[in-house]
Coordinates of C-alpha atoms in Angstrom, one line a residue:
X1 CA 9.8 -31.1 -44.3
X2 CA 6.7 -30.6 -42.2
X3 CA 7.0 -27.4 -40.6
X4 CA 4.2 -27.6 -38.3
X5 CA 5.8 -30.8 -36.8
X6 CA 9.1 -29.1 -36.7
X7 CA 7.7 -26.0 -35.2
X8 CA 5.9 -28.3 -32.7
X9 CA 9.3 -29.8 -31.7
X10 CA 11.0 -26.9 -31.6
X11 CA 8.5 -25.4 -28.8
X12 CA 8.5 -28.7 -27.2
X13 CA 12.4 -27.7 -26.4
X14 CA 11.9 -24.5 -25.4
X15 CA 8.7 -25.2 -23.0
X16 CA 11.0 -28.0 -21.6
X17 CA 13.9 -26.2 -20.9
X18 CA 11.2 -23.4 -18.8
X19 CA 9.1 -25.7 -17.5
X20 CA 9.6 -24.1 -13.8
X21 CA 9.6 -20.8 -14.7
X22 CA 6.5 -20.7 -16.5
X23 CA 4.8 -22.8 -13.4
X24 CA 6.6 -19.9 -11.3
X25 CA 5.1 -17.6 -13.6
X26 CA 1.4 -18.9 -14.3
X27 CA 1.1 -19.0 -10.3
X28 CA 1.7 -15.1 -10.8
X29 CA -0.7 -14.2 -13.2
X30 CA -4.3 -14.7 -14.3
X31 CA -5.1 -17.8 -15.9
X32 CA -4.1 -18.8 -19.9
X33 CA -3.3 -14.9 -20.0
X34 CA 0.8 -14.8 -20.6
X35 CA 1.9 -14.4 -23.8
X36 CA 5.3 -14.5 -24.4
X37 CA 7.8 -12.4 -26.1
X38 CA 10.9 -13.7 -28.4
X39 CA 9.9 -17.2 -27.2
X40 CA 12.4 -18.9 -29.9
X41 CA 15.3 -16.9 -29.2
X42 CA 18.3 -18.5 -28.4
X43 CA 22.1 -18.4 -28.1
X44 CA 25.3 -20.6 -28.1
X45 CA 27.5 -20.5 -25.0
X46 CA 31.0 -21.8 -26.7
X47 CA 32.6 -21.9 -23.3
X48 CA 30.5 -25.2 -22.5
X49 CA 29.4 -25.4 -26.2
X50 CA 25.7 -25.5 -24.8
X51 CA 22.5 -23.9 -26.5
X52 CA 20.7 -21.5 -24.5
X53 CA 17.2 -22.1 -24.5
X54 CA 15.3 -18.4 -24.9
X55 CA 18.7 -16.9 -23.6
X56 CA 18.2 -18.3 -19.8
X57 CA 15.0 -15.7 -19.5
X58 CA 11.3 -15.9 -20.4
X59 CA 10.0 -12.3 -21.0
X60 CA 6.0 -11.7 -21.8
X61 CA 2.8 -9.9 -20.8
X62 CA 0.0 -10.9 -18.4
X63 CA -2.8 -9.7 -15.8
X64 CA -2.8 -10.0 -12.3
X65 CA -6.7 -9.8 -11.6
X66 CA -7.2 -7.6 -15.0
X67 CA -4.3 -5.5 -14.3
X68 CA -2.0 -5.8 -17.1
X69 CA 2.0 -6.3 -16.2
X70 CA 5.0 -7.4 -18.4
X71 CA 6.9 -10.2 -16.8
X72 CA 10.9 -10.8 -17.0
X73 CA 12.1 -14.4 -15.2
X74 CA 15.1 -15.5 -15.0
X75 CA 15.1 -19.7 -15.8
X76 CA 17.5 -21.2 -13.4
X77 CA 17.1 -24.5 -15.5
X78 CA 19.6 -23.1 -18.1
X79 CA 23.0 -22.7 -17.2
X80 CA 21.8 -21.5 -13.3
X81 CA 20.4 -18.6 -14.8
X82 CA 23.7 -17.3 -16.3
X83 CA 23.1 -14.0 -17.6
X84 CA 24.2 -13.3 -21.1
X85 CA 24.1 -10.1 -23.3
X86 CA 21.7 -12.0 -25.3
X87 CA 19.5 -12.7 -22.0
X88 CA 19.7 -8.9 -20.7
X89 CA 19.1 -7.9 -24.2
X90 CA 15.9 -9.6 -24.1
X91 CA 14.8 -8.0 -20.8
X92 CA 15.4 -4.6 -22.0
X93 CA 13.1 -5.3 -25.0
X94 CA 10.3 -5.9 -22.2
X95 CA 11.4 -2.9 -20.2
X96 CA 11.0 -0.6 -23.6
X97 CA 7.4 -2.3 -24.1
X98 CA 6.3 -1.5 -20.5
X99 CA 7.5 2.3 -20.6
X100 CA 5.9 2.8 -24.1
X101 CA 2.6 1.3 -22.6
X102 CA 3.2 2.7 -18.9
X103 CA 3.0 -1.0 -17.8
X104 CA 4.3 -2.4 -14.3
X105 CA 7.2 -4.6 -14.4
X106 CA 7.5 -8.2 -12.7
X107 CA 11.5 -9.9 -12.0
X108 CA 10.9 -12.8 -11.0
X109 CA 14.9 -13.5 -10.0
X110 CA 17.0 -16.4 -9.9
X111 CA 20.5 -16.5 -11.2
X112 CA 24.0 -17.1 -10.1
X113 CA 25.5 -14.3 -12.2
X114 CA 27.3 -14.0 -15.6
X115 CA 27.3 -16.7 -17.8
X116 CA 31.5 -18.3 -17.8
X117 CA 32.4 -16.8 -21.5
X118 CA 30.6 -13.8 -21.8
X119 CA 33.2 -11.1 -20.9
X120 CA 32.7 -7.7 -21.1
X121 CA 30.1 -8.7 -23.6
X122 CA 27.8 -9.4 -20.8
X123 CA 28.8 -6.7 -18.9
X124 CA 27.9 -3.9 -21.5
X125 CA 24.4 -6.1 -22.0
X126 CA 24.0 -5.1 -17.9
X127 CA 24.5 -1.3 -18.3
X128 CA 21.8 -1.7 -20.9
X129 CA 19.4 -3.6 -18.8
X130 CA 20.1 -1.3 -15.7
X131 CA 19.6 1.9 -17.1
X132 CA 16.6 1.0 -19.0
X133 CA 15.1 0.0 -15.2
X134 CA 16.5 2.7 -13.6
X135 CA 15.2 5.0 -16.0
X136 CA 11.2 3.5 -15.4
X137 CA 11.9 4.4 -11.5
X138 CA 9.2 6.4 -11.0
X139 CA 7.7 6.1 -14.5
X140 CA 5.7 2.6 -14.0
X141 CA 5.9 0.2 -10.9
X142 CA 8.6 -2.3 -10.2
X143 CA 8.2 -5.6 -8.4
X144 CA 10.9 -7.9 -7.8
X145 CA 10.4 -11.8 -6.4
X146 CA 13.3 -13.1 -4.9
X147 CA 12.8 -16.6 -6.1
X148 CA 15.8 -18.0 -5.4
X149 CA 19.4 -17.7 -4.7
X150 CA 20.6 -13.6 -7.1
X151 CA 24.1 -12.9 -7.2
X152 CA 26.2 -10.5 -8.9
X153 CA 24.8 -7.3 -10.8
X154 CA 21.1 -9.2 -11.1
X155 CA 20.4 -8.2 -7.8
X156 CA 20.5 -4.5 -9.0
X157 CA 17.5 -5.2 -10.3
X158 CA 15.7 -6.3 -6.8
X159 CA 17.6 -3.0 -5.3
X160 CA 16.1 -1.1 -8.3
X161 CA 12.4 -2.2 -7.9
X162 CA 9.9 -0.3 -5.8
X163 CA 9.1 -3.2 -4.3
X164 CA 10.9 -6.8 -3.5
X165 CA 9.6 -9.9 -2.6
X166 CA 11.8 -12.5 -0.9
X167 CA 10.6 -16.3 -0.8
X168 CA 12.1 -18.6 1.7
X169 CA 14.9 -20.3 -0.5
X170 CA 15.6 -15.6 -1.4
X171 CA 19.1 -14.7 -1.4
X172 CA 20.3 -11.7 -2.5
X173 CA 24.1 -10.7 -2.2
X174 CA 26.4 -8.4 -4.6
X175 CA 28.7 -11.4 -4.7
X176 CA 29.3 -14.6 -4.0
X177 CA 28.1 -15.6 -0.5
X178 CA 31.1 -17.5 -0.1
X179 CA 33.5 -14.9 -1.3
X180 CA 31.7 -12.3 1.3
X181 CA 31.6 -14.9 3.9
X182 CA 35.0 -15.6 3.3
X183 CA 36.6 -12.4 3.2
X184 CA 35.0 -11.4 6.3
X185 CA 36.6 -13.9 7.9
X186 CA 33.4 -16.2 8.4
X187 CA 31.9 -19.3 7.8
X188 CA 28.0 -18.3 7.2
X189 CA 25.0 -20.2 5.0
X190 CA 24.2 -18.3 2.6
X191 CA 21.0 -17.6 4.0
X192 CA 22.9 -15.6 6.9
X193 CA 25.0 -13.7 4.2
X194 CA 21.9 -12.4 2.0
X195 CA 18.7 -14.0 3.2
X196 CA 15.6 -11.5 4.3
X197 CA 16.5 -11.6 7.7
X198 CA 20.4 -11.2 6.9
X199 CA 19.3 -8.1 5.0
X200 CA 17.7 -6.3 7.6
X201 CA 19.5 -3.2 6.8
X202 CA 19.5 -2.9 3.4
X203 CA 16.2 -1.2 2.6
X204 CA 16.0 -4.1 0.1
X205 CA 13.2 -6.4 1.8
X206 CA 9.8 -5.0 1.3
X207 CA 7.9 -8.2 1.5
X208 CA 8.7 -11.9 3.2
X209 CA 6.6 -14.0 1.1
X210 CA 5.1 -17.7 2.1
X211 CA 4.7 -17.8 -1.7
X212 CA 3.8 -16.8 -5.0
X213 CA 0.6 -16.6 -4.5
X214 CA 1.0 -14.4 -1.4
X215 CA 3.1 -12.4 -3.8
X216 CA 0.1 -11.9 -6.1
X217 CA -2.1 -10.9 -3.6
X218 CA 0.3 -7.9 -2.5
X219 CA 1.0 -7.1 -6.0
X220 CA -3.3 -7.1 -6.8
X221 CA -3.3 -5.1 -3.5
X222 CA -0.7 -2.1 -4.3
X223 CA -1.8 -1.6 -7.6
X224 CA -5.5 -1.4 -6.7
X225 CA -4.2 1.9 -4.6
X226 CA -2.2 3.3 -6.9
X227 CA -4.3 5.8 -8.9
X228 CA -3.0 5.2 -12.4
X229 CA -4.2 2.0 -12.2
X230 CA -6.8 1.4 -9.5
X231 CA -8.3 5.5 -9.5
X232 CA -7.6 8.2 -7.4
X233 CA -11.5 7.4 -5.5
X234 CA -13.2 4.5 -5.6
X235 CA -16.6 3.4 -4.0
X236 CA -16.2 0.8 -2.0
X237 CA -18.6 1.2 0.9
X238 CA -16.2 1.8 3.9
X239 CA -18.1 4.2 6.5
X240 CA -17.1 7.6 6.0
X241 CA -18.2 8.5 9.1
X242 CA -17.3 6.0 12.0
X243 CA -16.1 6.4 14.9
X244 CA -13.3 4.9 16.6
X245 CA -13.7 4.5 20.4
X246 CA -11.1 2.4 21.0
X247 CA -8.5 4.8 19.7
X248 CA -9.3 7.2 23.1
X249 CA -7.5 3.7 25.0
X250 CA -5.1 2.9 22.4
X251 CA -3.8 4.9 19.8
X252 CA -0.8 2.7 19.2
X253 CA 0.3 2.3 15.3
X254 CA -1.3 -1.0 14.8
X255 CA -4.8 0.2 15.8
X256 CA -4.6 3.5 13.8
X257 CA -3.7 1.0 10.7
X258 CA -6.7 -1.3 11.3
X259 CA -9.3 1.7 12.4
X260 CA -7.8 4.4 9.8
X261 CA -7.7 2.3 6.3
X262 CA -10.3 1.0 4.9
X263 CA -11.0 -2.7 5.5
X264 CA -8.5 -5.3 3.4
X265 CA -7.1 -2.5 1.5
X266 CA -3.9 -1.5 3.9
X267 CA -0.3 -3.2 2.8
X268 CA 3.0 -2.5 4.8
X269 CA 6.1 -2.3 3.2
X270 CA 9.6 -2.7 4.4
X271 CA 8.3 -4.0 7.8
X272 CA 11.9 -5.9 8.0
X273 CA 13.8 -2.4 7.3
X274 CA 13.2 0.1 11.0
X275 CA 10.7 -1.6 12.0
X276 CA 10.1 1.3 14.2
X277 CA 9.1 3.0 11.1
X278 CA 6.3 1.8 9.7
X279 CA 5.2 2.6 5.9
X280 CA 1.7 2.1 4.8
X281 CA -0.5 1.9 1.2
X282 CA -4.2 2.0 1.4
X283 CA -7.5 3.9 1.4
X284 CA -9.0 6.3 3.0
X285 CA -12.8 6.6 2.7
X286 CA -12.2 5.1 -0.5
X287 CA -9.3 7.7 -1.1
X288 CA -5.4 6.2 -2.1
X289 CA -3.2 7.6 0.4
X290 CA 0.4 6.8 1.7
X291 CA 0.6 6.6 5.1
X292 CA 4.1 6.7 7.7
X293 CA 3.0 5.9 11.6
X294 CA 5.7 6.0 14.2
X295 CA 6.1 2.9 16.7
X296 CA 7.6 3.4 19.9
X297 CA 6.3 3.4 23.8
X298 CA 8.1 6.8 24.2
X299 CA 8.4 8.0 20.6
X300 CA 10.9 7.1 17.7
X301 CA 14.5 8.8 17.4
X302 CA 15.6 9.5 14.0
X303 CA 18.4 8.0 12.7
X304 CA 20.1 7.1 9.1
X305 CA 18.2 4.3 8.1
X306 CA 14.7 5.5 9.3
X307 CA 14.9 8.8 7.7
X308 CA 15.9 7.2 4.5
X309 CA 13.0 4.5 4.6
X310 CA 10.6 7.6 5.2
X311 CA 12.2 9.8 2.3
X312 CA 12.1 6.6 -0.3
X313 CA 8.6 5.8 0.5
X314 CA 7.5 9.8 0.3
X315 CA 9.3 9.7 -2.6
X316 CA 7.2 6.7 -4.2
X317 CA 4.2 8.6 -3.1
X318 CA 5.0 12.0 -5.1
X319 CA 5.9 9.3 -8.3
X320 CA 2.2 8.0 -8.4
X321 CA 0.3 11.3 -6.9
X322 CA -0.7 9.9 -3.4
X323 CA -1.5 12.2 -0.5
X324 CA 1.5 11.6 2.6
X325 CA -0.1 11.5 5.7
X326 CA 2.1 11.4 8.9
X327 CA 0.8 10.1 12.2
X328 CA 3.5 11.9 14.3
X329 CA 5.3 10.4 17.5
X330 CA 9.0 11.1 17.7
X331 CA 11.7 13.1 19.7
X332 CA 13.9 13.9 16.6
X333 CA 17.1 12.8 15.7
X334 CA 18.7 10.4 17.9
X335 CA 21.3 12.4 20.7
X336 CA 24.6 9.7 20.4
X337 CA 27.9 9.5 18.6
X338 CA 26.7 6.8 16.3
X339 CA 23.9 8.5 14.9
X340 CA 26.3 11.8 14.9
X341 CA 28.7 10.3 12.7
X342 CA 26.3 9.1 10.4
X343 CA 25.0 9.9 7.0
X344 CA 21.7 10.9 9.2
X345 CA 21.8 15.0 8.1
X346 CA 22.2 13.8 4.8
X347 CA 19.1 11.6 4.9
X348 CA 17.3 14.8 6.6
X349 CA 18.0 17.0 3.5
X350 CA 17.1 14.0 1.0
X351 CA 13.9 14.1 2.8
X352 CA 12.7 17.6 2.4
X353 CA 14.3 18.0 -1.4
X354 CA 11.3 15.0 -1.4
X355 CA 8.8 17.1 -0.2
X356 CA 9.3 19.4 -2.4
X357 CA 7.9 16.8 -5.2
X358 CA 4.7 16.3 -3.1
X359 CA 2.3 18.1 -5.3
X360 CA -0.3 16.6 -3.2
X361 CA -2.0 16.7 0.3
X362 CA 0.2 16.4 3.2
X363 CA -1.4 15.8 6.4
X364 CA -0.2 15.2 10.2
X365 CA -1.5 14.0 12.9
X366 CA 0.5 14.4 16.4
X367 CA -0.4 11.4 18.4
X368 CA 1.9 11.3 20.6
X369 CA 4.9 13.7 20.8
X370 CA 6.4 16.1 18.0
X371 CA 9.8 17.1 19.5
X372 CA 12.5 19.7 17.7
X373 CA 13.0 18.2 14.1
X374 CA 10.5 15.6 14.9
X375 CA 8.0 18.8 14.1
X376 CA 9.8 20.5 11.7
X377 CA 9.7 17.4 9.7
X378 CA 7.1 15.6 9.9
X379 CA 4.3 18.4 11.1
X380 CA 5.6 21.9 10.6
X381 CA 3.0 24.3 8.1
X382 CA 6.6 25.1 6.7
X383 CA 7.7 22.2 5.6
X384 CA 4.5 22.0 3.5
X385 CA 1.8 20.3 5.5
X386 CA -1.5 21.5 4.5
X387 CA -3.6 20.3 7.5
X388 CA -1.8 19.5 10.6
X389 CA -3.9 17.5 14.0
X390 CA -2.6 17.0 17.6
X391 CA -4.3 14.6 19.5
X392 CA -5.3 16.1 23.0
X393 CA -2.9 14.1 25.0
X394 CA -0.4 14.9 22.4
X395 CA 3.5 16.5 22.9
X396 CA 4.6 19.4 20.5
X397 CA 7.9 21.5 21.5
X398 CA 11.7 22.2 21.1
X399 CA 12.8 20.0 23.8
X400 CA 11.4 16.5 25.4
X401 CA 10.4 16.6 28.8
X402 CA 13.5 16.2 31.0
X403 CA 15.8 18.2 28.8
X404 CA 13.3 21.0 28.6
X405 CA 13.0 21.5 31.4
X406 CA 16.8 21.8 32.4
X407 CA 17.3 24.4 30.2
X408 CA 14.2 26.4 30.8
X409 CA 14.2 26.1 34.4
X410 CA 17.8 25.9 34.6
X411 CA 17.8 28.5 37.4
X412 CA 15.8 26.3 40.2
X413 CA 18.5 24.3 40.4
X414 CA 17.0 22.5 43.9
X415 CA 13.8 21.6 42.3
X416 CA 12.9 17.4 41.4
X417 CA 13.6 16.9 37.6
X418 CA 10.8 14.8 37.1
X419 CA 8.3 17.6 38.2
X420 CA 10.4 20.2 36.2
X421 CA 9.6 17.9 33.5
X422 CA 6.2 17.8 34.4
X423 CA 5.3 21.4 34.2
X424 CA 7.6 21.7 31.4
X425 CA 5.2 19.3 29.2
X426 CA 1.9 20.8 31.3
X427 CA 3.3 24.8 30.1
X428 CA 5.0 24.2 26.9
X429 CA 4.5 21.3 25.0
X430 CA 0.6 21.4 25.5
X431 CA -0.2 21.4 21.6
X432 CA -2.8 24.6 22.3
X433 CA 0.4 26.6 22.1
X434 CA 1.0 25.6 18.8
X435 CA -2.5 25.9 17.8
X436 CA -2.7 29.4 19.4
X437 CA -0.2 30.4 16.6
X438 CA -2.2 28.7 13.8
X439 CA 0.5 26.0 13.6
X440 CA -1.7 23.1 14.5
X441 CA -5.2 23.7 12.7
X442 CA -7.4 21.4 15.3
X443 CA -6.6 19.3 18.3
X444 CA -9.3 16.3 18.4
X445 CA -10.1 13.2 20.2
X446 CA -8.2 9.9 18.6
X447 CA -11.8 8.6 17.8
X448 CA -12.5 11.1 15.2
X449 CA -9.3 10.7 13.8
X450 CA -10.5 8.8 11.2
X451 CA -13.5 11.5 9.9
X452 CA -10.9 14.2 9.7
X453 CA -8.8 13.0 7.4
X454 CA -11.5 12.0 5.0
X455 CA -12.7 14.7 4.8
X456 CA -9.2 17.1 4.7
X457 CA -8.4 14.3 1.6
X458 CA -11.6 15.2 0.1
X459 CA -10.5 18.8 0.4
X460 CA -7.1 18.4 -1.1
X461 CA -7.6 15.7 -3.4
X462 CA -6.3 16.2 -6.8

């Protein structure tokens, strides 16, 4: 027997049965640089007495633009990407590789659950594969593509990740679309049961990707500003000293993004997820820093879901040693029944036991108003902020405007709210008052907003 021919056929078979994934793949990574792990393995599925060709998953390592990742795909070309204990055993031997090397991870995702015949088999495989990723949260990056349609306990892995791409053919649901179309008494496409925009409250969708190459480009771009991989500081010529005149006109959350971060180097995530929250990676002067801007025409009220997007992401930054820097503009938390009978205290606390892990810099910046927990959270010296700016036009106080002044001025009962209000903001929430008592260490013009930090994050760096 000639065993090179044989061996030749046999790869023939299993490069066949992948030929998708590995195009899915190789659009990914850095050219001729995957190599795969347990490429022969396979199992028999005696329910439809079919072979599974490298257990429905190809698992490897690769470089995106030199940085090395280990790559786990799920082939929908056998048996629709059934999982199998065989198949999630397999992942988990690529999960143990990239904690031993503190390696980033890459799912690319695309299965309709369980293989039919598995059983509990499958299920144990699962508890295997899950706690082996939950365990590397916060240990070594996860991305997660959302290639196409994830059902079932795979999608635990997507909800696991730091950070999850969805294509345009992405859905992600716990179950069955149908079933959870069905049972809620609807009729829905899938893609209105677990597409991106179906998920918009799920704190799942971090990216919306054209495609995989756009994928790639994010994935380059987060781990260039992560300092384990891409350094704490880097040279790479931005202007440590410009100024920003245009932020005296406008100092909205878009144009401290583009005149703050250093050019090409900033990368939203979540936009989908409060919106009104907005949760940035980039640098500073050449610095890494994690950035969370506020994005409302009259400030942002807290709720649930916005105070847990902020408290994941600050929780992120104190895995991977990046400075949080607030840009401050909200009224606290959000004065209605809904939010009252919500899990919003809850998310509160969650968020300062996360500060807490912050072992470095935390700087704010009031830019527009800092209102009762709105300070205390996201501003206060107490909480842990080492540096803390107020633009001059800025708000800082217990109350907003209107209800300030009801209570302070309660006694002129004849006078016009609106000018109550006025010299409520003109007498109290003036941010000199805080800086009178040392809680708000310089009030500057938005145009040098840009100076101060760099050189606070110079100060504090690690």
């Amino acid at each position: 027997m000639d065993k090179i021919k044989l061996l030749q056929a046999r790869r023939a078979k299993v490069l066949a049965a992948g030929t998708a994934i590995r195009k899915a793949i190789s659009v990914c990574i850095d050219a001729d640089s995957f190599v795969e792990l347990s490429g022969f393995s396979f199992s028999k599925n005696d329910f439809y007495d079919e072979e599974a060709e490298g257990e429905g998953v190809v698992t490897g390592f690769a470089t995106i633009d030199g940085y090395p990742v280990y790559i786990a795909a799920q082939n929908f070309a056998v048996m629709h990407g059934g999982v199998s204990e065989a198949g999630c055993e397999k992942m988990l031997k690529c999960l143990r590789l990239a904690e031993k090397n503190s390696t980033p991870v890459v799912y690319i995702l695309h299965s309709l659950g369980v293989q039919v015949g598995e059983g509990v088999a499958a299920l144990e495989g699962f508890a295997k594969l899950l706690s082996a990723a939950a365990r590397l949260h916060g240990v070594v990056p996860q991305f997660a593509v959302v290639e196409g349609e994830v059902y079932g306990q795979s999608a635990l892995l997507a909800a696991c990740a730091d950070f999850t791409f969805f294509l345009k053919e992405g859905v992600l649901a716990a179950d069955s679309p149908l079933v959870i179309s069905a049972r809620s008494g609807k009729n829905l496409p899938k893609e209105e049961v677990g597409g991106a925009k179906a998920l918009s409250k799920a704190n799942i969708v971090s990216f919306e990707a054209a495609d995989l190459s756009e994928v790639r480009a994010d994935i380059r771009k987060i781990l260039d500003v992560l300092p384990d991989y891409g350094a704490a500081v880097i040279e790479n010529g931005a202007d440590l000293n410009a100024v920003l005149p245009a932020l005296n006109q406008n100092c909205g959350a878009e144009a401290l993004i583009a005149g703050v971060f250093d050019k090409d180097t900033a990368v939203e995530i979540g936009k989908p997820y409060s919106p009104e929250v907005r949760c940035v990676l980039g640098r500073i002067g050449g610095i890494a820093a994690a950035a969370v801007l506020f994005d409302g025409e009259e400030g942002v009220a807290l709720n649930e879901n916005n105070v847990a997007k902020i408290a994941a992401f600050a929780e992120f930054a104190s895995y991977y040693s990046l400075p949080f820097i607030t840009f401050v503009d909200t009224l606290g938390v959000r004065a209605d029944l809904e939010t009252n009978n919500s899990l919003v205290l809850k998310a509160v606390f969650k968020l300062l036991e996360t500060y807490d892990l912050l072992e470095n810099a935390k700087i704010a910046v009031v830019t527009g108003r800092a209102i009762g927990l709105g300070y205390t959270l996201f501003a206060a010296k107490s909480a842990g902020f080492d540096y803390t700016y107020a633009f001059a036009n800025a708000q800082i106080a217990l109350f907003d405007g209107v209800k300030g002044a009801e209570i302070e001025f309660a006694g002129e009962a004849n006078a016009d709210k609106q000018k109550l209000a006025a010299r409520y903001a003109d007498e109290n929430a003036d941010p000199v008052n805080a800086a009178k008592n040392g809680y708000v260490d310089n009030i500057i013009e938005p145009q040098f907003v840009r100076q101060y930090l760099i050189a606070s994050l110079q100060m504090l760096l690690k």
